[in-house]
Amino acid sequence: MNAPTQIWHLPAETASAIHSLRVRGSVAVALRFAPGIKREQARARLRQTIREFLVATYELSESQMSIDDRRGSAPQICLRSHGHLTRFAASFAYEGEYAVFALAEGGSIGIDLVNGNTSFDWRETARLYLGGAESQRIEQCSPDQQIREFFRAWSGLEARLKCLGLPLQEWTIDLAQQLEQCQIAHVVLEQSYMCAIATLFYAK
């Protein structure tokens, strides 16, 4: 399996997204909603989009798949065809008018989405959750780049935590060592929106 390194936009890039999942065994996809959409509406639309995407990719019916995204556990999608069960790790994220999802067969995956134009005093949050070394690295960036670098690091943290099935927690050496297991890719979705994709594939 290969980790996704770009985001495909649906519906315009559906064919490319399908090809990625079939060939690479993983994919990352973005949807854009109408302004002001409520979170529950976005969740319902995302679930339906995932179902339609998998139906198109594997030529299945919706009755042959199940999506388990209960809170407190890593999401998982199961496909049943001709007596064979295929499991995909799944991850979702929402920010503003966008939702993203990522799928991977044969491993774990985490995805996170942030708006780098959001302004706040990031320093204490970085110290607590990103660690001293990363905080210092961000401090050394030019002032106009610091907030974007913080959010880039933050999205990477969230994606890795999701990939490993861990809750948000303050930085420790032990946590940092766990997070290093994951491969990470950073992608600019559009303008200020930045996405991080973390993957961990298992040897067969």
Short mmCIF file of C-alpha atoms in Angstrom, two decimals:
data_model
loop_
_atom_site.label_atom_id
_atom_site.label_comp_id
_atom_site.label_asym_id
_atom_site.label_seq_id
_atom_site.Cartn_x
_atom_site.Cartn_y
_atom_site.Cartn_z
CA MET A 1 0.00 0.00 0.00
CA ASN A 2 1.09 3.57 -0.68
CA ALA A 3 0.22 6.61 1.41
CA PRO A 4 -1.91 9.29 -0.28
CA THR A 5 0.10 12.40 -1.12
CA GLN A 6 -2.64 14.62 -2.53
CA ILE A 7 -6.30 15.49 -2.06
CA TRP A 8 -8.82 14.72 -4.79
CA HIS A 9 -11.85 17.03 -5.01
CA LEU A 10 -15.26 15.48 -5.52
CA PRO A 11 -17.14 15.40 -7.78
CA ALA A 12 -14.73 16.96 -10.31
CA GLU A 13 -11.89 14.49 -9.67
CA THR A 14 -13.89 11.36 -8.90
CA ALA A 15 -12.19 9.28 -11.62
CA SER A 16 -8.71 10.11 -10.27
CA ALA A 17 -9.80 9.34 -6.71
CA ILE A 18 -11.20 5.97 -7.76
CA HIS A 19 -7.97 5.15 -9.58
CA SER A 20 -5.93 6.08 -6.51
CA LEU A 21 -7.87 3.75 -4.22
CA ARG A 22 -7.79 0.86 -6.70
CA VAL A 23 -4.08 1.17 -7.49
CA ARG A 24 -2.54 2.59 -4.32
CA GLY A 25 -4.85 1.05 -1.75
CA SER A 26 -5.45 4.48 -0.19
CA VAL A 27 -7.05 7.80 -1.06
CA ALA A 28 -7.77 11.25 0.40
CA VAL A 29 -10.78 13.24 -0.80
CA ALA A 30 -12.30 16.67 -0.18
CA LEU A 31 -15.88 17.95 -0.39
CA ARG A 32 -17.01 21.56 -0.34
CA PHE A 33 -20.33 22.45 1.24
CA ALA A 34 -22.60 25.45 0.98
CA PRO A 35 -21.73 28.18 3.53
CA GLY A 36 -23.46 27.78 6.88
CA ILE A 37 -24.09 24.03 6.67
CA LYS A 38 -24.67 22.43 10.06
CA ARG A 39 -22.23 19.80 11.28
CA GLU A 40 -24.81 17.00 11.38
CA GLN A 41 -25.85 17.78 7.82
CA ALA A 42 -22.20 17.73 6.76
CA ARG A 43 -21.66 14.38 8.51
CA ALA A 44 -24.70 12.84 6.79
CA ARG A 45 -23.62 14.13 3.38
CA LEU A 46 -20.07 12.89 3.91
CA ARG A 47 -21.24 9.39 4.85
CA GLN A 48 -23.45 9.23 1.76
CA THR A 49 -20.59 10.48 -0.44
CA ILE A 50 -18.30 7.77 0.92
CA ARG A 51 -20.92 5.13 0.18
CA GLU A 52 -21.43 6.39 -3.38
CA PHE A 53 -17.67 6.59 -3.90
CA LEU A 54 -17.10 2.99 -2.80
CA VAL A 55 -20.05 1.77 -4.88
CA ALA A 56 -18.47 3.40 -7.94
CA THR A 57 -14.97 2.13 -7.10
CA TYR A 58 -15.79 -1.52 -6.48
CA GLU A 59 -19.12 -1.85 -8.32
CA LEU A 60 -20.97 -2.92 -5.18
CA SER A 61 -24.36 -2.11 -3.74
CA GLU A 62 -24.68 -0.03 -0.57
CA SER A 63 -26.04 -3.09 1.23
CA GLN A 64 -22.61 -4.71 0.85
CA MET A 65 -20.84 -2.11 2.98
CA SER A 66 -20.95 -0.83 6.53
CA ILE A 67 -19.45 2.29 8.09
CA ASP A 68 -18.56 2.13 11.78
CA ASP A 69 -17.68 5.62 13.05
CA ARG A 70 -18.75 5.43 16.68
CA ARG A 71 -17.18 8.04 18.91
CA GLY A 72 -14.17 6.81 20.86
CA SER A 73 -12.98 4.33 18.24
CA ALA A 74 -11.16 4.66 14.93
CA PRO A 75 -13.63 4.62 12.00
CA GLN A 76 -13.68 1.49 9.87
CA ILE A 77 -15.46 0.54 6.64
CA CYS A 78 -16.20 -3.06 5.67
CA LEU A 79 -17.02 -4.30 2.15
CA ARG A 80 -18.51 -7.75 1.54
CA SER A 81 -18.36 -9.29 -1.92
CA HIS A 82 -18.52 -12.94 -3.01
CA GLY A 83 -17.87 -14.13 0.53
CA HIS A 84 -14.80 -11.93 0.90
CA LEU A 85 -14.52 -9.22 3.56
CA THR A 86 -12.32 -6.16 2.93
CA ARG A 87 -11.64 -3.68 5.72
CA PHE A 88 -10.59 -0.07 5.25
CA ALA A 89 -9.30 2.24 7.93
CA ALA A 90 -11.06 5.59 7.63
CA SER A 91 -10.64 9.10 8.95
CA PHE A 92 -12.71 12.29 8.62
CA ALA A 93 -12.24 15.98 9.35
CA TYR A 94 -14.34 19.13 9.00
CA GLU A 95 -13.34 22.78 8.83
CA GLY A 96 -15.39 25.69 7.54
CA GLU A 97 -17.02 24.81 4.23
CA TYR A 98 -14.90 21.69 3.75
CA ALA A 99 -14.90 18.06 4.78
CA VAL A 100 -12.14 15.58 3.99
CA PHE A 101 -11.95 11.83 4.31
CA ALA A 102 -9.17 9.30 3.86
CA LEU A 103 -9.30 5.55 3.34
CA ALA A 104 -6.55 2.92 3.56
CA GLU A 105 -6.57 -0.85 3.13
CA GLY A 106 -4.09 -2.80 5.21
CA GLY A 107 -3.13 -0.18 7.77
CA SER A 108 -4.22 2.87 9.74
CA ILE A 109 -4.86 6.39 8.49
CA GLY A 110 -5.59 9.78 10.01
CA ILE A 111 -6.52 13.06 8.35
CA ASP A 112 -6.91 16.57 9.73
CA LEU A 113 -7.91 19.89 8.20
CA VAL A 114 -7.20 23.40 9.51
CA ASN A 115 -7.68 26.99 8.43
CA GLY A 116 -4.28 28.65 8.65
CA ASN A 117 -5.79 32.14 8.63
CA THR A 118 -7.30 31.70 12.08
CA SER A 119 -5.63 34.09 14.49
CA PHE A 120 -4.93 33.42 18.18
CA ASP A 121 -2.03 33.30 20.65
CA TRP A 122 -0.67 29.87 19.76
CA ARG A 123 2.44 29.80 21.98
CA GLU A 124 1.11 28.14 25.13
CA THR A 125 -0.87 25.60 23.11
CA ALA A 126 2.25 24.74 21.11
CA ARG A 127 4.35 24.36 24.25
CA LEU A 128 1.84 22.00 25.86
CA TYR A 129 0.94 19.84 22.86
CA LEU A 130 3.73 20.18 20.29
CA GLY A 131 6.71 20.19 22.65
CA GLY A 132 9.55 22.62 23.29
CA ALA A 133 11.61 21.88 20.18
CA GLU A 134 8.69 22.36 17.79
CA SER A 135 7.60 25.51 19.61
CA GLN A 136 11.09 26.97 19.22
CA ARG A 137 11.15 26.06 15.53
CA ILE A 138 7.89 27.96 14.97
CA GLU A 139 9.19 30.93 16.99
CA GLN A 140 12.19 31.13 14.65
CA CYS A 141 9.94 31.57 11.61
CA SER A 142 9.13 35.06 10.38
CA PRO A 143 6.19 36.64 12.26
CA ASP A 144 3.89 36.44 9.23
CA GLN A 145 4.58 32.68 8.90
CA GLN A 146 4.33 31.63 12.53
CA ILE A 147 0.58 31.05 12.69
CA ARG A 148 0.61 28.99 9.48
CA GLU A 149 3.54 26.93 10.76
CA PHE A 150 1.70 26.34 14.01
CA PHE A 151 -1.40 25.09 12.21
CA ARG A 152 0.71 22.94 9.90
CA ALA A 153 2.29 21.28 12.94
CA TRP A 154 -1.05 21.07 14.72
CA SER A 155 -2.75 19.31 11.80
CA GLY A 156 0.17 16.88 11.66
CA LEU A 157 -0.27 16.12 15.36
CA GLU A 158 -4.03 15.57 15.03
CA ALA A 159 -3.60 13.35 11.95
CA ARG A 160 -1.02 11.15 13.71
CA LEU A 161 -3.17 10.84 16.83
CA LYS A 162 -6.14 9.76 14.70
CA CYS A 163 -3.95 7.30 12.82
CA LEU A 164 -2.87 5.66 16.08
CA GLY A 165 -6.32 5.86 17.69
CA LEU A 166 -5.07 8.13 20.47
CA PRO A 167 -6.89 11.06 22.12
CA LEU A 168 -5.51 14.59 22.17
CA GLN A 169 -2.99 14.82 25.01
CA GLU A 170 -0.07 16.94 26.16
CA TRP A 171 3.36 16.29 24.67
CA THR A 172 5.65 13.73 26.26
CA ILE A 173 8.74 11.92 25.01
CA ASP A 174 6.80 8.65 24.98
CA LEU A 175 4.02 10.19 22.88
CA ALA A 176 6.53 11.71 20.45
CA GLN A 177 8.10 8.28 19.94
CA GLN A 178 4.70 6.75 19.19
CA LEU A 179 3.86 9.50 16.70
CA GLU A 180 7.11 8.91 14.83
CA GLN A 181 5.74 5.56 13.63
CA CYS A 182 3.45 7.37 11.21
CA GLN A 183 4.32 8.63 7.76
CA ILE A 184 3.02 12.19 7.28
CA ALA A 185 2.12 14.23 4.20
CA HIS A 186 1.06 17.89 4.22
CA VAL A 187 -1.20 19.21 1.46
CA VAL A 188 -2.57 22.70 0.81
CA LEU A 189 -6.24 22.18 0.08
CA GLU A 190 -7.16 25.68 -1.08
CA GLN A 191 -5.87 29.11 -0.09
CA SER A 192 -5.64 29.02 3.71
CA TYR A 193 -6.88 25.45 4.21
CA MET A 194 -4.15 22.94 5.04
CA CYS A 195 -4.48 19.20 5.39
CA ALA A 196 -2.27 16.56 7.01
CA ILE A 197 -2.48 12.84 6.21
CA ALA A 198 -0.84 10.28 8.51
CA THR A 199 -0.49 6.62 7.60
CA LEU A 200 0.83 3.48 9.22
CA PHE A 201 0.83 0.33 7.08
CA TYR A 202 1.34 -3.09 8.55
CA ALA A 203 3.65 -5.76 7.20
CA LYS A 204 1.76 -8.79 5.92
#
